[in-house]
Amino acid sequence: MSLLSWMAWTPPVAIFFVCIGLLLMAMTVWELRSPTVARKGLLPLVTTRGDRLFIGLLAAAYVNLAWTGLTDLAQWWGAGLSAVALVAIMRYG
Amino acid sequence: MRRKHSWLVLAVYLLFTLAPIYWMLHMSLRSNLAITSTFAWIPESLSLANYATIFTDPAWYGGYVNSIIYVVLNTILSVAVALPAAYAFSRYSFIGDKHLFFWLLTNRMTPPAVFLLPFFQLYTAIGLMDTHLAVALAHMVFNVPLAVWILEGFMSAVPREIDETAYIDGYSFPRFFVRLFLPLIKAGIGVTAFFCFMFSWVELLLARTLTSVDAKPIAATMTRTVSAAGMDWGTLAAAGVLTIVPGALVIYFVRHYIAKGFAMGRV
Amino acid sequence: MSATKPVNQRAWWFVLPVLVSVAFSALVPLMTIVNYSVQDILGPDQAVFVGMEWYKEILRDPDLHGALYRQLIFTAAVLAIEIPLGITLALAIPERGWRASLTLVLLAMPLLIPWNVVGTIWQIFARGDIGLLGYVLTQLGVDYNYSQHPTDAWVTVLVMDVWHWTPLVALLSYAALRAIPEPFYQAARIDGASRWAVFRYIELPKMRGVLTIALLLRLMDSFMIYTEPFVLTGGGPGTATTFLSQYLTQKAVGQFDLGPAAAFSLVYFLIILLLCFVLYNFMKDPQ
């Protein structure tokens, strides 16, 4: 068994993790350029940009799961909806 | 400032705590025949035969040695990597610190059952299967976050002025950390080591999956007492009693730190 | 964290060992799990991409719904009993001297027993024929049999967990109580505060830090309870004590369904992540 083959990488998953990695790097650069200011938005707690990203990603995961579990429609719709949720939480949360 | 009947509450609870342990001790001193045939409140005769079985069979006492090796290894590694990290969290703010802290905690939350399969393959791939190091590393997933968490609480209780004074006095960072700072949080290190020891000592699922022969923990050895002839209750109970001993020793050594108290200022 | 801490990005170097060691043992498996969850693994180097199929299957599995439901009730019961009981005990432990030491050592014993041994102890202790508890209950005329009656099994697992983990809450609370300086109590005495007022306005706020740790640890650990019920009841009778980890292990090891097991692992992880995030933030900010 080679060092990586057991991880059974597939392109979609690899793309997903690369995106997460890039997102974290982008957030770091953004933070260095202009530090975040904690604020109270629609969410019931004071959040920074990083907090909102985390909450947004968590919400996106739940939206996707709910889509899979509750509907028989194509997953793309769920993914689209979760992306909207992520952006909304980043912007207004 | 305490209520009169609080002693009663404590006494009743201690009785509840000790009853199952007493029962195991009781069984470990009886023979299998006596256990399954008659009920007795106290053993009718004391026999150490079950203990003799354990101390003479390498498969049994080897299990204890294996468990102790990986538990100690894990405790040392966990505390060693957690010390500088806890210092960083308690003294500085840096980009992503809070998220990193929470991410560490998420590893404490992940059920070992989730990691079972990939761990097996990861350690097979890097050739660590059935070694003490594999179990020690695997247990770090849940012990390191806890160690950082507890140590950070203790370190935050030490005023930052101490650090600054030391630097003014010409201490280099490593010298300050080892000579001045570590002694100040001795209690914290004791408590942390206790928790690391405890959680590593009691875990079985990962320890059993990552070992087969050479590093097999005592808890896994105990599962083999189910044989064709039925349960070997007496030996099982004796082995169980012996697993309490290291833990009881460890708690005895850290009791002062707990009795002295700690508040964990921030979460 | 207080706002006065100096910003120092070089602190990352201090965190690096933790990051590397945990990432090695946590991120690599996590990535692997994600990979497994979207494929049908037929054998080494033989896998078919199936997208969200496993998630679909898992999320609609009535067995999972049952296990989740049982798990939530169990965890709620564990927290509702162990936290108040642990605090009560901590208040009752002597403040110093050999009595305090003895109590601490005795109290902590269940914590240091390997989890399968805990299961074994209770397996023996609760048996009707050779166990103290089972024997006494049977003699008292209670129709108790944890391997036959689902309710008995469930209650036995709960009592076992209380026995096993309440000491943790008690030890942590006790440590927090000992850290409260005496002047606080003197001030309260001068004000003529009642015992309850002392607890509510002095002791409880001072215990918040350790109570957060205790509560989160109990939440996390009771949510992943596996070994003890596995030894005691094997998840039965029927599915009465099949909690989430039990369900997962049956899938991953028993049936070797890598895909569904991985998909479920991630769902499981997300549930715990949400619970802990909510609780962590709730405990961190005063009200």
XYZ file of C-alpha atoms in Angstrom:
647
model
C 0.000 0.000 0.000
C 1.606 3.227 -1.060
C 1.651 6.294 1.115
C -1.238 8.039 -0.560
C -3.292 5.489 -2.435
C -5.100 4.334 0.692
C -6.552 7.792 1.084
C -8.532 7.112 -2.110
C -8.391 10.684 -3.375
C -11.035 11.760 -5.866
C -10.918 15.025 -7.832
C -14.053 16.601 -6.272
C -12.791 16.043 -2.735
C -9.319 17.285 -3.648
C -10.844 20.425 -5.185
C -12.957 20.900 -2.062
C -9.981 20.780 0.296
C -7.861 23.000 -1.980
C -10.696 25.543 -1.940
C -10.883 25.449 1.859
C -7.115 25.894 2.032
C -7.212 28.846 -0.383
C -10.090 30.359 1.553
C -8.100 30.201 4.803
C -5.071 31.754 3.097
C -7.202 34.497 1.589
C -8.726 35.215 4.995
C -5.231 35.470 6.506
C -4.058 37.912 3.846
C -7.262 39.933 4.217
C -6.744 40.003 7.986
C -3.165 41.257 7.574
C -4.257 43.962 5.111
C -7.208 45.175 7.136
C -7.818 43.655 10.577
C -11.383 42.600 11.265
C -13.667 44.471 13.617
C -15.906 42.318 15.796
C -19.535 43.283 15.363
C -23.055 42.216 16.180
C -25.117 41.458 13.101
C -28.150 39.300 12.606
C -26.577 36.423 14.534
C -27.162 36.445 18.296
C -23.479 36.845 19.124
C -20.605 39.189 18.402
C -18.589 37.841 15.502
C -15.423 38.549 13.575
C -14.974 37.711 9.902
C -13.396 34.394 10.784
C -16.286 33.477 13.088
C -18.763 34.264 10.340
C -16.818 32.156 7.852
C -16.905 29.225 10.259
C -20.609 29.635 10.991
C -21.276 30.069 7.288
C -19.412 26.898 6.353
C -21.189 24.969 9.090
C -24.531 26.295 7.893
C -23.624 25.416 4.303
C -22.831 21.847 5.348
C -26.174 21.549 7.126
C -28.075 23.002 4.150
C -26.433 20.432 1.882
C -27.248 17.586 4.237
C -30.829 18.738 4.611
C -31.122 18.909 0.836
C -29.836 15.366 0.471
C -31.910 14.012 3.312
C -35.200 15.718 2.586
C -35.457 16.131 -1.195
C -34.759 14.079 -4.285
C -33.751 17.092 -6.366
C -30.275 17.455 -7.838
C -27.562 18.296 -5.319
C -26.513 21.356 -7.301
C -29.568 23.235 -6.065
C -28.624 22.462 -2.495
C -25.037 23.508 -3.142
C -26.271 26.755 -4.672
C -28.530 27.414 -1.712
C -25.712 26.713 0.735
C -23.438 29.121 -1.146
C -26.126 31.787 -0.803
C -26.376 31.017 2.923
C -22.579 31.293 3.285
C -22.425 34.660 1.539
C -25.431 35.947 3.488
C -23.872 34.999 6.829
C -20.516 36.530 5.846
C -22.242 39.753 4.810
C -25.052 40.197 7.343
C -24.272 37.779 10.203
C -20.536 27.495 55.755
C -21.694 23.981 55.096
C -24.874 22.115 55.690
C -24.933 19.415 58.327
C -26.291 16.651 56.161
C -23.672 17.086 53.422
C -21.639 14.330 55.047
C -24.520 11.963 54.580
C -24.782 12.765 50.866
C -21.088 12.141 50.445
C -21.136 8.906 52.426
C -24.048 7.512 50.434
C -22.384 8.451 47.174
C -19.071 6.896 48.187
C -20.940 3.714 49.031
C -22.428 3.788 45.537
C -18.954 4.341 44.049
C -17.294 1.589 46.006
C -19.956 -1.112 45.811
C -19.224 -2.239 42.217
C -15.481 -2.044 42.867
C -15.871 -4.057 46.050
C -17.824 -6.626 44.108
C -15.068 -7.013 41.552
C -12.467 -7.375 44.295
C -14.738 -9.907 45.963
C -14.998 -11.973 42.797
C -11.291 -11.803 42.086
C -10.681 -13.637 45.358
C -13.064 -16.482 44.634
C -12.912 -19.400 42.258
C -15.102 -19.601 39.175
C -17.019 -22.486 40.680
C -17.840 -20.525 43.819
C -18.808 -17.456 41.808
C -21.344 -19.215 39.639
C -22.752 -21.608 42.235
C -23.322 -19.655 45.446
C -24.008 -16.082 46.393
C -21.964 -14.624 49.244
C -21.734 -11.137 50.686
C -18.122 -11.647 51.637
C -15.739 -14.223 50.151
C -15.934 -17.486 52.087
C -12.234 -18.091 51.623
C -9.488 -15.897 50.258
C -7.641 -17.264 47.271
C -5.004 -15.463 45.267
C -5.057 -18.053 42.493
C -6.589 -15.627 39.993
C -3.825 -13.101 40.627
C -1.211 -15.816 40.330
C -2.542 -16.607 36.857
C -2.004 -13.011 35.794
C 1.454 -12.581 37.250
C 2.803 -15.791 35.761
C 1.356 -15.561 32.257
C 3.381 -13.220 30.001
C 0.292 -12.588 27.851
C -1.350 -11.059 30.917
C 1.394 -9.050 32.570
C 2.781 -8.087 29.163
C -0.485 -6.260 28.599
C 0.153 -4.086 31.639
C 3.650 -3.246 30.495
C 2.394 -2.315 27.031
C -0.369 -0.125 28.388
C 1.966 1.693 30.733
C 4.554 2.285 27.994
C 2.169 3.958 25.565
C 0.319 5.872 28.273
C 3.536 7.358 29.637
C 4.782 8.082 26.112
C 1.509 9.813 25.308
C 1.507 11.854 28.513
C 5.055 13.112 27.931
C 4.483 13.959 24.266
C 1.134 15.637 24.903
C 2.407 17.853 27.709
C 5.607 18.676 25.802
C 3.874 19.962 22.677
C 1.049 21.574 24.630
C 3.306 23.707 26.873
C 4.575 26.195 24.258
C 1.191 26.316 22.550
C -0.619 27.048 25.800
C 1.929 29.771 26.514
C 1.270 31.356 23.125
C -2.503 31.252 23.674
C -2.250 32.724 27.157
C 0.239 35.508 26.366
C -0.223 36.696 22.800
C -2.948 37.289 20.318
C -2.235 36.286 16.759
C -4.190 35.764 13.585
C -6.647 32.939 13.904
C -5.851 32.216 17.551
C -9.441 31.737 18.662
C -10.288 29.614 15.669
C -7.209 27.497 16.160
C -8.235 26.998 19.778
C -11.702 25.878 18.797
C -10.330 23.678 16.025
C -8.173 21.923 18.605
C -11.248 21.344 20.720
C -13.108 19.847 17.776
C -10.517 17.086 17.756
C -11.369 16.325 21.340
C -14.987 15.982 20.230
C -14.478 13.586 17.371
C -15.604 10.104 18.348
C -12.704 7.626 18.184
C -15.012 5.384 16.193
C -14.804 7.952 13.384
C -11.019 7.711 13.248
C -10.872 3.962 13.528
C -10.608 3.070 9.872
C -8.318 5.817 8.572
C -6.002 5.380 11.565
C -5.656 1.727 10.814
C -4.669 2.510 7.256
C -2.539 5.540 8.083
C -0.424 3.626 10.575
C -0.180 0.643 8.279
C 1.009 2.921 5.479
C 3.779 4.472 7.586
C 4.708 1.160 9.186
C 3.804 2.005 12.773
C 1.159 -0.654 13.265
C 1.413 -2.612 16.480
C 3.882 -0.209 18.094
C 3.518 1.739 21.301
C 4.230 4.936 19.411
C 1.188 4.413 17.175
C -1.174 4.289 20.145
C 0.575 7.213 21.831
C 0.253 9.327 18.672
C -3.365 8.323 18.148
C -4.253 9.248 21.707
C -2.668 12.657 21.210
C -5.636 13.604 19.035
C -7.826 13.919 22.091
C -5.184 14.559 24.767
C -3.254 17.453 23.217
C -6.328 19.703 22.891
C -7.278 18.975 26.474
C -3.709 19.609 27.658
C -3.569 22.959 25.857
C -6.939 23.885 27.288
C -6.049 23.107 30.915
C -2.506 24.507 30.762
C -3.747 27.719 29.172
C -6.066 28.199 32.135
C -3.210 27.816 34.598
C -0.821 30.029 32.630
C -3.352 32.840 32.316
C -3.512 32.935 36.095
C 0.205 33.867 36.227
C 0.544 37.662 35.925
C 2.221 38.809 32.722
C 4.434 41.174 34.742
C 6.516 38.166 35.760
C 7.498 37.561 32.138
C 8.367 41.201 31.598
C 10.420 41.447 34.777
C 12.374 38.347 33.805
C 13.246 39.791 30.385
C 14.368 43.046 31.987
C 16.568 40.997 34.324
C 18.261 39.569 31.252
C 16.699 36.132 31.131
C 16.571 34.570 27.675
C 13.223 33.077 26.737
C 14.146 29.377 27.104
C 15.855 30.021 30.432
C 12.903 32.041 31.695
C 10.432 29.401 30.539
C 12.207 26.447 32.111
C 13.670 28.063 35.226
C 10.974 30.532 36.247
C 7.749 29.851 34.437
C 7.424 26.068 34.614
C 7.861 25.936 38.412
C 5.065 28.503 38.720
C 2.612 26.270 36.894
C 3.779 23.002 38.436
C 0.275 22.300 39.688
C -1.090 22.848 36.196
C 1.392 20.414 34.687
C 0.492 17.863 37.354
C -3.217 18.187 36.696
C -2.695 18.082 32.929
C -0.505 15.006 33.132
C -3.149 13.392 35.301
C -5.842 13.970 32.708
C -3.630 12.805 29.833
C -2.717 9.688 31.763
C -6.326 9.047 32.639
C -7.815 9.408 29.172
C -5.035 7.389 27.561
C -5.151 4.650 30.186
C -8.890 4.083 29.901
C -9.225 4.236 26.109
C -9.606 0.902 24.418
C -11.136 1.234 20.965
C -8.125 2.863 19.268
C -5.561 1.033 21.380
C -7.054 -2.288 20.389
C -7.382 -1.445 16.716
C -3.801 -0.231 16.345
C -2.158 -3.184 18.064
C -2.153 -6.913 17.577
C 0.631 -8.622 19.491
C 3.658 -6.549 20.448
C 1.876 -3.558 21.928
C -1.422 -5.092 22.941
C -2.918 -3.238 25.909
C -4.142 -4.970 29.039
C -7.716 -3.939 28.389
C -7.652 -5.821 25.089
C -6.090 -8.864 26.707
C -9.073 -8.969 29.014
C -11.447 -9.640 26.144
C -9.973 -13.094 25.686
C -11.370 -14.443 28.951
C -14.469 -15.505 27.078
C -13.604 -19.042 26.091
C -15.479 -22.126 25.041
C -15.696 -23.172 28.675
C -17.640 -20.017 29.534
C -16.490 -16.811 31.187
C -13.401 -16.914 33.312
C -14.956 -14.487 35.788
C -12.323 -14.782 38.493
C -9.334 -13.935 36.292
C -11.305 -11.204 34.568
C -12.129 -9.613 37.910
C -8.521 -9.931 39.096
C -7.264 -8.245 35.923
C -9.854 -5.524 36.403
C -8.750 -4.893 39.973
C -5.151 -4.596 38.815
C -6.101 -2.002 36.171
C -7.281 0.299 38.961
C -3.907 0.274 40.706
C -1.889 2.614 38.413
C -4.768 5.061 38.295
C -5.153 5.060 42.063
C -1.424 5.791 42.408
C -1.607 8.682 39.957
C -4.615 10.266 41.642
C -2.846 9.899 44.976
C 0.077 11.945 43.654
C -1.993 14.773 42.181
C -4.552 15.043 44.979
C -2.684 18.024 46.465
C -2.921 19.980 43.239
C -6.641 19.369 43.050
C -7.145 20.158 46.724
C -5.196 23.392 46.272
C -7.722 24.453 43.687
C -7.748 25.963 40.229
C -10.305 28.216 38.643
C -9.580 28.230 34.907
C -10.153 31.933 34.535
C -11.203 32.006 30.943
C -12.735 29.319 28.819
C -9.301 36.503 25.850
C -8.550 39.926 27.164
C -7.984 42.670 24.651
C -4.751 43.751 26.290
C -2.684 40.856 25.041
C 0.067 42.034 22.703
C -0.267 41.009 19.080
C 2.642 38.809 18.142
C 2.441 36.723 14.992
C 5.594 34.848 15.936
C 3.486 33.094 18.562
C 2.549 30.790 15.688
C 5.935 29.113 16.129
C 4.918 28.083 19.633
C 1.747 26.567 18.323
C 3.466 24.742 15.486
C 4.260 21.475 17.354
C 0.639 21.125 18.397
C -0.530 22.001 14.929
C 1.714 19.449 13.250
C 1.025 16.624 15.687
C -2.729 17.112 15.712
C -2.965 17.781 11.988
C -1.109 14.553 11.279
C -3.504 12.514 13.373
C -6.661 14.487 12.648
C -6.555 16.136 9.218
C -5.222 13.161 7.285
C -7.933 10.840 8.654
C -10.576 13.525 8.128
C -9.618 13.909 4.466
C -9.632 10.162 4.064
C -13.102 9.944 5.558
C -14.385 12.569 3.132
C -12.882 10.584 0.257
C -14.472 7.355 1.419
C -17.836 8.982 1.880
C -18.260 9.787 -1.817
C -17.035 6.488 -3.226
C -17.994 2.859 -3.288
C -14.808 1.129 -2.195
C -14.783 -2.317 -3.745
C -11.192 -3.185 -2.952
C -7.681 -1.731 -3.059
C -7.447 0.644 -6.039
C -11.009 -0.195 -7.000
C -13.443 2.532 -6.221
C -16.433 4.092 -7.948
C -17.414 7.689 -7.431
C -21.002 7.781 -6.161
C -21.427 11.415 -5.127
C -23.958 11.958 -2.366
C -25.478 8.464 -2.554
C -24.186 7.288 0.820
C -25.383 10.442 2.519
C -28.800 9.923 0.993
C -28.874 6.359 2.233
C -27.608 7.213 5.713
C -29.816 10.230 6.307
C -32.931 8.200 5.515
C -31.943 5.182 7.562
C -34.562 4.684 10.312
C -31.931 2.889 12.417
C -29.861 6.051 12.436
C -32.847 8.162 13.425
C -33.500 5.756 16.287
C -29.874 5.839 17.423
C -29.732 9.632 17.235
C -32.953 9.973 19.202
C -31.719 7.576 21.911
C -28.384 9.375 21.964
C -29.929 12.804 22.500
C -32.118 11.589 25.344
C -29.220 9.749 26.918
C -26.869 12.734 26.733
C -29.542 15.059 28.117
C -30.146 12.664 31.017
C -26.407 12.351 31.678
C -25.911 16.119 31.844
C -29.072 16.693 33.892
C -27.939 14.200 36.537
C -24.153 14.448 36.587
C -23.638 18.210 36.657
C -25.902 18.985 39.672
C -24.822 15.815 41.467
C -21.153 16.580 40.856
C -21.533 20.097 42.242
C -23.425 18.792 45.283
C -20.640 16.321 45.991
C -17.942 18.947 45.527
C -19.660 21.104 48.155
C -19.727 18.145 50.536
C -16.068 17.102 50.251
C -14.037 18.216 53.296
C -11.892 21.258 52.654
C -8.550 19.894 53.806
C -6.798 17.187 55.759
C -6.555 13.449 55.325
C -10.314 13.128 54.991
C -10.222 15.326 51.898
C -7.375 13.282 50.398
C -9.080 10.008 51.091
C -12.374 11.197 49.650
C -10.692 12.499 46.499
C -8.797 9.271 45.887
C -11.851 7.073 46.479
C -14.095 9.317 44.447
C -11.743 9.408 41.476
C -11.348 5.643 41.203
C -14.058 5.020 38.605
C -12.387 7.587 36.332
C -9.194 5.584 36.144
C -10.677 2.253 35.256
C -10.352 1.296 31.577
C -13.691 1.662 29.879
C -14.173 -1.945 28.990
C -13.408 -2.870 32.604
C -16.129 -0.432 33.653
C -18.460 -2.366 31.375
C -17.229 -5.634 32.841
C -17.667 -4.459 36.433
C -21.255 -3.497 35.777
C -21.912 -6.559 33.708
C -21.033 -8.619 36.755
C -22.468 -6.236 39.346
C -25.911 -6.083 37.739
C -26.338 -9.765 36.950
C -29.240 -11.392 38.754
C -27.358 -14.583 39.587
C -23.848 -13.523 40.604
C -24.021 -9.729 40.895
C -24.628 -7.714 44.029
C -27.039 -5.212 42.490
C -28.987 -7.728 40.453
C -29.161 -10.131 43.378
C -30.396 -7.530 45.833
C -32.987 -6.201 43.406
C -34.227 -9.691 42.670
C -34.436 -10.483 46.386
C -36.466 -7.323 46.880
C -38.935 -8.639 44.369
C -38.009 -6.307 41.509
C -38.249 -7.986 38.129
C -34.871 -6.729 37.003
C -32.902 -8.163 34.100
C -30.751 -5.850 32.018
C -30.130 -8.350 29.274
C -33.830 -8.955 28.678
C -35.764 -5.775 29.445
C -34.962 -2.721 27.294
C -35.851 -0.256 30.068
C -33.656 -2.049 32.600
C -30.773 -2.046 30.126
C -31.163 1.652 29.399
C -31.359 2.603 33.063
C -28.372 0.379 33.881
C -26.267 2.093 31.216
C -27.329 5.479 32.566
C -26.550 4.561 36.185
C -23.221 3.163 35.030
C -22.401 6.426 33.299
C -23.374 8.419 36.390
C -21.181 6.145 38.484
C -18.342 6.468 35.992
C -18.317 10.196 35.257
C -19.931 12.178 38.085
C -16.545 12.114 39.904
C -15.026 14.130 37.044
C -17.561 16.919 37.543
C -17.072 16.670 41.302
C -13.254 16.869 41.119
C -13.250 19.838 38.773
C -15.891 21.689 40.805
C -14.012 20.924 43.999
C -10.807 22.354 42.556
C -12.674 25.510 41.560
C -14.211 25.858 45.026
C -10.810 25.575 46.689
C -9.535 28.428 44.532
C -12.054 30.887 46.001
C -10.231 33.140 48.480
C -11.495 33.142 52.052
C -12.293 36.915 52.109
C -15.206 36.257 49.735
C -16.801 34.028 52.344
C -16.033 36.453 55.156
C -17.695 39.269 53.265
C -20.732 37.089 52.675
C -20.873 36.197 56.374
C -20.786 39.857 57.346
C -23.631 40.546 54.927
C -25.569 37.693 56.503
C -25.912 35.934 53.162
C -27.814 32.643 53.115
C -26.132 29.400 52.090
C -27.995 29.556 48.788
C -26.925 33.163 48.168
C -23.284 32.235 48.786
C -23.607 29.425 46.276
C -25.482 31.463 43.706
C -23.457 34.676 43.815
C -19.986 33.562 44.890
C -19.367 29.881 44.250
C -21.250 29.353 41.020
C -19.691 32.305 39.138
C -16.221 31.228 40.308
C -16.853 27.721 39.057
C -17.883 28.800 35.586
C -14.527 28.138 33.971
C -14.192 24.567 35.170
C -17.898 23.910 34.789
C -17.563 24.801 31.127
C -14.801 22.244 30.805
C -16.813 19.662 32.743
C -19.986 20.293 30.782
C -18.266 20.190 27.397
C -16.268 17.087 28.286
C -19.390 15.315 29.474
C -21.327 16.443 26.411
C -18.631 15.273 24.017
C -17.844 12.049 25.796
C -21.407 10.959 26.451
C -22.119 11.683 22.811
C -19.441 9.241 21.757
C -20.005 6.631 24.443
C -19.173 3.237 23.036
C -17.062 0.808 25.007
C -19.045 0.635 28.243
C -22.487 -0.153 26.752
C -20.822 -2.383 24.174
C -19.415 -4.568 26.932
C -22.467 -4.323 29.167
C -25.318 -4.831 26.746
C -23.828 -5.008 23.255
C -26.367 -2.361 22.247
C -29.303 -4.513 23.175
C -31.681 -5.908 23.993
C -32.867 -5.161 20.497
C -31.592 -1.661 19.910
C -32.429 -0.240 23.343
C -28.871 0.867 24.084
C -27.527 1.271 20.548
C -26.115 4.790 20.565
C -24.440 6.601 17.698
C -20.924 5.195 18.098
C -22.319 1.706 18.426
C -24.242 2.176 15.208
C -21.176 3.554 13.450
C -18.889 0.772 14.588
C -21.400 -1.838 13.504
C -21.358 -0.291 10.052
C -17.607 0.276 9.775
C -16.254 -2.859 11.386
C -19.163 -5.270 11.480
C -20.534 -4.885 7.993
C -17.432 -3.209 6.527
C -19.540 -0.648 4.671
C -16.788 1.919 4.282
C -18.805 4.434 2.281
C -21.889 4.681 4.490
C -19.738 4.487 7.627
C -17.604 7.399 6.406
C -20.635 9.436 5.382
C -22.176 8.831 8.767
C -18.907 9.729 10.530
C -19.050 13.157 8.930
C -22.716 13.663 9.799
C -21.897 12.580 13.366
C -18.996 15.013 13.488
C -21.163 17.872 12.215
C -23.792 17.217 14.884
C -21.188 17.332 17.656
C -19.501 20.362 16.119
C -22.760 22.318 16.178
C -23.639 21.274 19.736
C -20.221 22.196 21.068
C -20.069 25.457 19.156
C -23.382 26.578 20.599
C -22.508 25.481 24.126
C -18.966 26.886 23.994
C -20.201 30.304 22.955
C -23.057 30.200 25.404
C -20.707 29.453 28.321
C -18.034 31.902 27.193
C -20.222 34.999 27.267
C -22.046 35.826 30.496
C -25.651 35.129 29.536
